[in-house]
């Protein structure tokens, strides 16, 4: 039964990026990011069907943790279908699914996003980040696009990762959420 | 910084991902070399940081919840202003209520909507506005682009009186009837958006007075 006092549309619009992000990350462990849409959809259906009796500490944490649990269910189900043990599936961020843990992970991801913006990457480095590290395109193709050797792409890639790693550790810029902080504007 | 061989080792791990996390491959190397593990973790984190939800138009949940803009329907700004005043809310009060519900809305947004700018087409937002102003959502909706003032002007432009005035104005200005008609229409738009919108017959009378005034000046 949908609770009319909760504006699900507003909440979903506000937090859907985080829901998808966590679902993608969990499902990537078993190479099934294509199931993220189903995981998010199931999460919303279950929440709307059985909304929390009291306002949660953070709607974002509740929505994202629910999406994460649904994504995990899908990994388990896919593992059973293939006849492999769940433990054989690789899901480094799959557990735990507590709301504070989810917020902590979101905080870390937000920190990385901000770090990339602050890492002062040049055009070549930005290209390697986007095409090789994020889009997972073959290194030889990326090298050909840049007109360099694959070994040079390796060097650039390590340099980019090093810069981002340093920027993440330095942290402390705008836009970071504190884990467990109540969402501004949460009903 | 890491050595060249480390560059190769990290690249091998990244090459072996095949749609999976980098941490899922190269387990032995990652255990033996914490500095490589750290960079590989950074690769996974960088990947995660660049993911986002699909566009609203392609998101089935967004469609189900009324977040996909309906190009056929939009918020009726005047109806919203009336409903807001009747419910005793200020512009900032309404914006605050929407913010509490989870919408990212400022007083500036509400003011813009009420004055006919940036009319939202998102059914869920129109529904939220209707709930906060205690009116039926259908009262706050109108067909997109169906500004009542524009519709009223279209009726005036289609009238015989306006066409006659356009011909006279074309003759005075030495231009085509179409251009004269366009000029007179622009003159009416200014009148409509200045203070209370005048009735159709008043608009024609105003144009008649203007055309006559210029005609008599020319005759002199």
Short mmCIF file of C-alpha atoms in Angstrom, two decimals:
data_model
loop_
_atom_site.label_atom_id
_atom_site.label_comp_id
_atom_site.label_asym_id
_atom_site.label_seq_id
_atom_site.Cartn_x
_atom_site.Cartn_y
_atom_site.Cartn_z
CA UNK A 1 0.00 0.00 0.00
CA UNK A 2 1.53 3.31 -1.03
CA UNK A 3 1.87 5.88 1.73
CA UNK A 4 0.38 9.15 0.44
CA UNK A 5 2.40 11.21 2.93
CA UNK A 6 5.66 10.25 1.21
CA UNK A 7 6.50 11.95 -2.08
CA UNK A 8 8.20 9.01 -3.75
CA UNK A 9 8.70 10.91 -7.01
CA UNK A 10 10.69 13.66 -5.28
CA UNK A 11 12.74 11.17 -3.29
CA UNK A 12 13.48 9.05 -6.32
CA UNK A 13 14.47 12.02 -8.44
CA UNK A 14 16.83 13.17 -5.72
CA UNK A 15 18.49 9.82 -5.02
CA UNK A 16 18.19 7.76 -8.19
CA UNK A 17 21.77 8.46 -9.25
CA UNK A 18 23.05 7.04 -5.98
CA UNK A 19 20.69 4.05 -6.23
CA UNK A 20 21.88 3.22 -9.73
CA UNK A 21 25.51 3.86 -8.82
CA UNK A 22 25.49 1.33 -5.99
CA UNK A 23 23.49 -1.20 -8.02
CA UNK A 24 25.98 -0.91 -10.89
CA UNK A 25 28.89 -1.39 -8.52
CA UNK A 26 27.46 -4.49 -6.87
CA UNK A 27 26.34 -6.07 -10.15
CA UNK A 28 29.65 -5.35 -11.85
CA UNK A 29 31.12 -8.00 -9.56
CA UNK A 30 29.32 -10.65 -11.58
CA UNK A 31 29.54 -8.76 -14.86
CA UNK A 32 25.77 -8.04 -14.88
CA UNK A 33 25.44 -4.25 -14.75
CA UNK A 34 22.58 -4.72 -17.21
CA UNK A 35 20.45 -5.83 -14.24
CA UNK A 36 20.79 -2.49 -12.43
CA UNK A 37 17.49 -1.18 -13.79
CA UNK A 38 15.66 -4.25 -12.43
CA UNK A 39 17.36 -3.90 -9.05
CA UNK A 40 16.39 -0.24 -8.71
CA UNK A 41 12.85 -0.91 -9.92
CA UNK A 42 12.40 -3.79 -7.45
CA UNK A 43 13.76 -1.61 -4.66
CA UNK A 44 11.27 1.16 -5.34
CA UNK A 45 8.37 -1.26 -5.64
CA UNK A 46 9.20 -2.93 -2.34
CA UNK A 47 9.61 0.39 -0.52
CA UNK A 48 6.37 1.78 -1.88
CA UNK A 49 4.58 -1.42 -1.00
CA UNK A 50 5.93 -1.50 2.54
CA UNK A 51 7.11 2.02 3.46
CA UNK A 52 8.99 2.57 6.72
CA UNK A 53 6.66 3.09 9.68
CA UNK A 54 8.75 6.02 10.88
CA UNK A 55 10.75 8.55 8.89
CA UNK A 56 14.22 7.05 8.37
CA UNK A 57 17.38 8.77 9.58
CA UNK A 58 18.27 9.26 5.93
CA UNK A 59 16.04 8.56 2.94
CA UNK A 60 19.09 8.35 0.75
CA UNK A 61 20.59 5.59 2.89
CA UNK A 62 17.31 3.66 2.95
CA UNK A 63 16.77 3.92 -0.82
CA UNK A 64 20.35 3.06 -1.69
CA UNK A 65 20.64 0.21 0.84
CA UNK A 66 17.43 -1.30 -0.54
CA UNK A 67 18.73 -1.08 -4.11
CA UNK A 68 21.96 -2.71 -2.97
CA UNK A 69 20.10 -5.61 -1.32
CA UNK A 70 18.05 -6.15 -4.46
CA UNK A 71 21.22 -6.17 -6.57
CA UNK A 72 22.73 -8.75 -4.20
CA UNK A 73 19.61 -10.89 -4.51
CA UNK A 74 20.11 -10.83 -8.25
CA UNK A 75 23.74 -11.91 -7.97
CA UNK A 76 22.71 -14.80 -5.73
CA UNK A 77 19.95 -15.77 -8.10
CA UNK A 78 22.29 -15.58 -11.12
CA UNK A 79 24.88 -17.70 -9.27
CA UNK A 80 22.26 -20.35 -8.50
CA UNK A 81 21.10 -20.38 -12.11
CA UNK A 82 24.64 -21.00 -13.28
CA UNK A 83 25.16 -23.62 -10.60
CA UNK A 84 28.06 -21.84 -8.94
CA UNK A 85 28.40 -20.95 -5.29
CA UNK A 86 27.62 -17.44 -4.20
CA UNK A 87 31.08 -17.22 -2.65
CA UNK A 88 32.57 -17.70 -6.10
CA UNK A 89 30.97 -14.49 -7.26
CA UNK A 90 33.19 -11.50 -6.84
CA UNK A 91 31.40 -8.65 -5.10
CA UNK A 92 33.90 -6.63 -3.06
CA UNK A 93 31.43 -3.89 -2.19
CA UNK A 94 28.51 -6.26 -1.81
CA UNK A 95 28.63 -6.53 1.94
CA UNK A 96 27.74 -5.12 4.37
CA UNK A 97 24.41 -3.60 3.42
CA UNK A 98 23.80 -1.45 6.49
CA UNK A 99 22.60 2.08 5.86
CA UNK A 100 25.66 3.69 7.47
CA UNK A 101 27.95 1.49 5.37
CA UNK A 102 26.09 2.54 2.26
CA UNK A 103 26.45 6.22 3.15
CA UNK A 104 30.15 5.70 3.79
CA UNK A 105 30.59 4.15 0.34
CA UNK A 106 28.65 7.01 -1.27
CA UNK A 107 30.88 9.45 0.56
CA UNK A 108 33.95 7.72 -0.84
CA UNK A 109 32.55 7.75 -4.38
CA UNK A 110 31.67 11.44 -4.06
CA UNK A 111 35.21 12.04 -2.84
CA UNK A 112 36.61 10.29 -5.92
CA UNK A 113 34.35 12.33 -8.22
CA UNK A 114 35.56 15.53 -6.63
CA UNK A 115 39.17 14.28 -6.67
CA UNK A 116 38.97 13.68 -10.43
CA UNK A 117 37.81 17.25 -10.90
CA UNK A 118 40.72 18.50 -8.78
CA UNK A 119 43.39 16.19 -10.18
CA UNK A 120 44.32 18.62 -13.00
CA UNK A 121 44.41 15.94 -15.68
CA UNK A 122 45.62 17.04 -19.11
CA UNK A 123 43.73 16.05 -22.29
CA UNK A 124 45.63 12.81 -22.76
CA UNK A 125 45.15 11.80 -19.13
CA UNK A 126 41.44 12.65 -19.24
CA UNK A 127 41.07 10.51 -22.35
CA UNK A 128 42.81 7.54 -20.74
CA UNK A 129 40.65 7.92 -17.64
CA UNK A 130 37.42 8.06 -19.63
CA UNK A 131 38.18 5.46 -22.27
CA UNK A 132 40.54 2.98 -20.62
CA UNK A 133 39.97 3.13 -16.86
CA UNK A 134 36.22 3.89 -16.88
CA UNK A 135 34.87 2.65 -20.23
CA UNK A 136 37.18 -0.42 -20.15
CA UNK A 137 38.08 -0.08 -23.83
CA UNK A 138 41.04 -2.20 -25.04
CA UNK A 139 44.34 -0.51 -24.31
CA UNK A 140 45.54 -0.96 -27.89
CA UNK A 141 42.48 0.89 -29.22
CA UNK A 142 42.98 3.75 -26.78
CA UNK A 143 46.65 3.88 -27.73
CA UNK A 144 45.75 4.02 -31.43
CA UNK A 145 43.30 6.87 -30.80
CA UNK A 146 45.99 8.82 -28.98
CA UNK A 147 48.75 7.93 -31.45
CA UNK A 148 50.94 6.41 -28.71
CA UNK A 149 52.06 2.89 -27.79
CA UNK A 150 50.01 0.67 -25.47
CA UNK A 151 52.89 0.84 -23.00
CA UNK A 152 52.53 4.61 -22.96
CA UNK A 153 48.82 4.22 -22.12
CA UNK A 154 49.88 2.03 -19.17
CA UNK A 155 52.18 4.78 -17.94
CA UNK A 156 49.52 7.46 -18.33
CA UNK A 157 46.95 5.23 -16.63
CA UNK A 158 49.16 4.66 -13.58
CA UNK A 159 49.92 8.36 -13.40
CA UNK A 160 46.20 9.19 -13.51
CA UNK A 161 45.38 6.65 -10.80
CA UNK A 162 48.20 8.00 -8.65
CA UNK A 163 46.94 11.58 -9.03
CA UNK A 164 43.37 10.57 -8.18
CA UNK A 165 44.55 8.49 -5.22
CA UNK A 166 46.47 11.44 -3.82
CA UNK A 167 43.55 13.80 -4.39
CA UNK A 168 41.16 11.37 -2.65
CA UNK A 169 43.46 11.21 0.36
CA UNK A 170 43.81 14.97 0.49
CA UNK A 171 40.02 15.31 0.23
CA UNK A 172 38.41 18.14 2.12
CA UNK A 173 36.73 19.96 -0.72
CA UNK A 174 33.18 21.04 -1.24
CA UNK A 175 30.35 18.71 -1.99
CA UNK A 176 31.26 15.90 0.40
CA UNK A 177 28.63 14.38 2.58
CA UNK A 178 29.40 13.27 6.08
CA UNK A 179 28.47 9.61 6.54
CA UNK A 180 25.24 9.21 8.43
CA UNK A 181 24.30 12.84 8.06
CA UNK A 182 20.59 13.39 7.69
CA UNK A 183 19.65 14.48 4.19
CA UNK A 184 18.78 18.11 3.84
CA UNK A 185 15.18 18.21 2.74
CA UNK A 186 14.32 14.70 3.86
CA UNK A 187 10.70 14.57 4.81
CA UNK B 1 55.53 6.94 -7.89
CA UNK B 2 55.61 3.36 -9.19
CA UNK B 3 58.14 1.85 -11.58
CA UNK B 4 57.64 0.96 -15.25
CA UNK B 5 57.14 -2.72 -14.43
CA UNK B 6 54.41 -1.65 -12.04
CA UNK B 7 52.77 0.26 -14.90
CA UNK B 8 52.68 -2.99 -16.87
CA UNK B 9 51.36 -5.01 -13.94
CA UNK B 10 48.57 -2.54 -13.27
CA UNK B 11 47.72 -2.40 -16.97
CA UNK B 12 47.54 -6.20 -17.08
CA UNK B 13 45.03 -6.16 -14.25
CA UNK B 14 42.98 -3.45 -15.94
CA UNK B 15 43.16 -5.28 -19.29
CA UNK B 16 41.80 -8.43 -17.66
CA UNK B 17 38.66 -6.77 -16.23
CA UNK B 18 36.24 -7.71 -19.02
CA UNK B 19 33.36 -5.76 -17.45
CA UNK B 20 34.24 -6.73 -13.89
CA UNK B 21 35.98 -4.81 -11.10
CA UNK B 22 39.77 -4.51 -11.34
CA UNK B 23 40.06 -5.89 -7.81
CA UNK B 24 38.56 -9.14 -9.06
CA UNK B 25 41.69 -9.96 -11.04
CA UNK B 26 45.35 -10.27 -10.14
CA UNK B 27 44.66 -11.49 -6.60
CA UNK B 28 48.20 -12.72 -5.90
CA UNK B 29 49.82 -9.54 -7.10
CA UNK B 30 47.38 -7.43 -5.14
CA UNK B 31 48.12 -9.29 -1.92
CA UNK B 32 51.88 -9.03 -2.36
CA UNK B 33 51.96 -5.39 -3.41
CA UNK B 34 49.77 -3.06 -1.35
CA UNK B 35 50.84 -0.05 -3.45
CA UNK B 36 49.43 -1.73 -6.57
CA UNK B 37 46.30 -2.74 -4.71
CA UNK B 38 45.73 0.87 -3.73
CA UNK B 39 45.89 2.07 -7.34
CA UNK B 40 43.69 -0.78 -8.53
CA UNK B 41 41.13 0.15 -5.85
CA UNK B 42 41.35 3.71 -7.13
CA UNK B 43 40.52 2.45 -10.64
CA UNK B 44 37.36 0.79 -9.32
CA UNK B 45 36.47 3.89 -7.35
CA UNK B 46 37.03 6.09 -10.40
CA UNK B 47 34.76 3.79 -12.41
CA UNK B 48 32.03 3.96 -9.73
CA UNK B 49 32.27 7.75 -9.53
CA UNK B 50 31.49 8.12 -13.22
CA UNK B 51 28.27 6.05 -13.20
CA UNK B 52 24.84 7.65 -13.15
CA UNK B 53 21.21 6.78 -13.66
CA UNK B 54 19.86 6.57 -17.22
CA UNK B 55 18.12 9.66 -18.63
CA UNK B 56 14.67 10.22 -17.12
CA UNK B 57 13.03 9.38 -20.44
CA UNK B 58 14.61 5.91 -20.38
CA UNK B 59 14.00 5.18 -16.71
CA UNK B 60 10.87 3.03 -16.13
CA UNK B 61 10.63 4.01 -12.45
CA UNK B 62 10.78 7.70 -13.36
CA UNK B 63 7.98 7.14 -15.86
CA UNK B 64 5.91 5.25 -13.28
CA UNK B 65 6.33 8.07 -10.74
CA UNK B 66 5.46 10.87 -13.17
CA UNK B 67 8.97 12.31 -13.42
CA UNK B 68 9.15 12.18 -17.20
CA UNK B 69 8.05 15.55 -18.61
CA UNK B 70 4.83 15.40 -20.60
CA UNK B 71 5.34 17.59 -23.68
CA UNK B 72 1.57 17.91 -24.10
CA UNK B 73 0.82 19.35 -20.67
CA UNK B 74 2.40 22.01 -18.50
CA UNK B 75 1.80 23.92 -15.29
CA UNK B 76 -0.65 26.80 -15.61
CA UNK B 77 1.24 29.59 -13.85
CA UNK B 78 -1.77 31.84 -13.29
CA UNK B 79 -3.80 28.98 -11.85
CA UNK B 80 -0.91 28.19 -9.53
CA UNK B 81 -0.68 31.81 -8.34
CA UNK B 82 -4.42 31.85 -7.63
CA UNK B 83 -4.33 28.50 -5.80
CA UNK B 84 -1.30 29.54 -3.77
CA UNK B 85 -2.89 32.81 -2.65
CA UNK B 86 -6.16 31.05 -1.81
CA UNK B 87 -4.32 28.57 0.36
CA UNK B 88 -2.60 31.42 2.21
CA UNK B 89 0.90 30.54 1.11
CA UNK B 90 3.66 32.92 0.11
CA UNK B 91 5.96 32.10 -2.82
CA UNK B 92 8.78 31.21 -0.42
CA UNK B 93 6.38 29.24 1.79
CA UNK B 94 5.35 27.08 -1.15
CA UNK B 95 8.97 26.58 -2.19
CA UNK B 96 9.82 25.54 1.38
CA UNK B 97 7.00 23.00 1.45
CA UNK B 98 8.20 21.45 -1.79
CA UNK B 99 11.76 21.33 -0.48
CA UNK B 100 10.61 19.45 2.62
CA UNK B 101 8.97 16.89 0.31
CA UNK B 102 12.33 16.39 -1.42
CA UNK B 103 11.97 18.67 -4.46
CA UNK B 104 14.82 20.97 -5.35
CA UNK B 105 12.76 24.14 -5.75
CA UNK B 106 13.55 27.76 -4.86
CA UNK B 107 11.30 30.83 -4.47
CA UNK B 108 12.78 32.03 -7.76
CA UNK B 109 11.46 28.89 -9.50
CA UNK B 110 7.93 29.35 -8.12
CA UNK B 111 7.95 33.02 -9.10
CA UNK B 112 9.11 32.15 -12.63
CA UNK B 113 6.37 29.52 -13.02
CA UNK B 114 3.68 31.93 -11.85
CA UNK B 115 4.80 34.54 -14.37
CA UNK B 116 4.67 32.06 -17.23
CA UNK B 117 8.35 31.19 -17.48
CA UNK B 118 9.93 27.73 -17.44
CA UNK B 119 6.57 26.05 -16.88
CA UNK B 120 7.31 22.53 -15.58
CA UNK B 121 5.86 19.61 -17.53
CA UNK B 122 6.58 16.97 -14.91
CA UNK B 123 3.28 15.45 -13.76
CA UNK B 124 4.70 14.51 -10.34
CA UNK B 125 5.75 18.09 -9.63
CA UNK B 126 2.38 19.47 -10.72
CA UNK B 127 0.74 16.91 -8.42
CA UNK B 128 2.95 18.03 -5.52
CA UNK B 129 2.04 21.67 -6.17
CA UNK B 130 -1.65 20.75 -6.24
CA UNK B 131 -1.39 18.88 -2.95
CA UNK B 132 0.38 21.77 -1.23
CA UNK B 133 -2.13 24.33 -2.52
CA UNK B 134 -5.12 22.03 -1.87
CA UNK B 135 -6.55 22.03 -5.38
CA UNK B 136 -7.20 19.31 -7.91
CA UNK B 137 -4.10 18.74 -10.06
CA UNK B 138 -6.17 19.18 -13.24
CA UNK B 139 -6.80 22.80 -12.23
CA UNK B 140 -3.07 23.50 -12.38
CA UNK B 141 -2.52 21.92 -15.79
CA UNK B 142 -3.04 23.20 -19.28
CA UNK B 143 -2.02 22.08 -22.74
CA UNK B 144 1.61 22.98 -23.39
CA UNK B 145 2.03 26.28 -25.19
CA UNK B 146 -1.61 27.07 -24.58
CA UNK B 147 -1.11 30.41 -22.91
CA UNK B 148 -4.67 31.81 -22.50
CA UNK B 149 -3.43 35.30 -23.38
CA UNK B 150 -1.83 34.04 -26.57
CA UNK B 151 -5.02 32.17 -27.43
CA UNK B 152 -7.04 35.34 -26.90
CA UNK B 153 -4.64 37.28 -29.10
CA UNK B 154 -4.97 34.63 -31.81
CA UNK B 155 -8.73 35.24 -31.81
CA UNK B 156 -8.22 38.98 -32.14
CA UNK B 157 -5.73 38.51 -34.98
CA UNK B 158 -8.22 36.31 -36.82
CA UNK B 159 -10.97 38.95 -36.61
CA UNK B 160 -12.10 41.03 -39.59
CA UNK B 161 -11.48 44.25 -37.63
CA UNK B 162 -7.82 43.32 -37.08
CA UNK B 163 -7.34 42.38 -40.74
CA UNK B 164 -8.76 45.71 -41.81
CA UNK B 165 -6.40 47.51 -39.43
CA UNK B 166 -3.45 45.48 -40.75
CA UNK B 167 -4.29 46.54 -44.33
CA UNK B 168 -4.47 50.17 -43.30
CA UNK B 169 -1.18 49.88 -41.38
CA UNK B 170 0.49 48.22 -44.39
CA UNK B 171 -0.65 51.08 -46.58
CA UNK B 172 0.68 53.71 -44.16
CA UNK B 173 4.00 51.94 -43.64
CA UNK B 174 4.46 50.90 -47.26
CA UNK B 175 4.89 47.27 -46.26
CA UNK B 176 3.10 43.95 -46.75
CA UNK B 177 -0.09 43.09 -44.91
CA UNK B 178 1.68 40.12 -43.27
CA UNK B 179 4.43 42.31 -41.83
CA UNK B 180 1.93 44.95 -40.76
CA UNK B 181 -0.14 42.26 -39.09
CA UNK B 182 2.95 41.00 -37.26
CA UNK B 183 3.81 44.51 -36.07
CA UNK B 184 0.32 45.12 -34.73
CA UNK B 185 0.35 41.74 -33.00
CA UNK B 186 3.62 42.63 -31.26
CA UNK B 187 2.02 45.87 -30.14
CA UNK B 188 -0.83 43.88 -28.59
CA UNK B 189 1.54 41.47 -26.82
CA UNK B 190 3.16 44.44 -25.08
CA UNK B 191 -0.26 45.70 -24.00
CA UNK B 192 -1.31 42.28 -22.73
CA UNK B 193 1.77 41.81 -20.58
CA UNK B 194 1.60 45.29 -19.06
CA UNK B 195 -0.72 45.27 -16.04
CA UNK B 196 -4.19 43.72 -16.27
CA UNK B 197 -4.81 42.14 -19.66
CA UNK B 198 -7.32 44.25 -21.66
CA UNK B 199 -10.42 42.79 -23.31
CA UNK B 200 -10.36 41.96 -27.02
CA UNK B 201 -12.51 44.91 -28.03
CA UNK B 202 -10.28 47.26 -26.03
CA UNK B 203 -7.24 45.89 -27.86
CA UNK B 204 -8.88 46.56 -31.23
CA UNK B 205 -9.92 50.05 -30.11
CA UNK B 206 -6.35 50.81 -29.02
CA UNK B 207 -4.97 49.65 -32.36
CA UNK B 208 -7.68 51.58 -34.22
CA UNK B 209 -6.71 54.73 -32.34
CA UNK B 210 -3.04 54.21 -33.13
CA UNK B 211 -3.63 53.53 -36.83
CA UNK B 212 -6.03 56.48 -37.14
CA UNK B 213 -3.59 58.78 -35.39
CA UNK B 214 -0.81 57.88 -37.82
CA UNK B 215 -3.19 58.11 -40.80
CA UNK B 216 -4.25 61.61 -39.85
CA UNK B 217 -0.65 62.66 -39.30
CA UNK B 218 0.23 61.36 -42.76
CA UNK B 219 -2.73 63.17 -44.35
CA UNK B 220 -1.61 66.42 -42.79
#
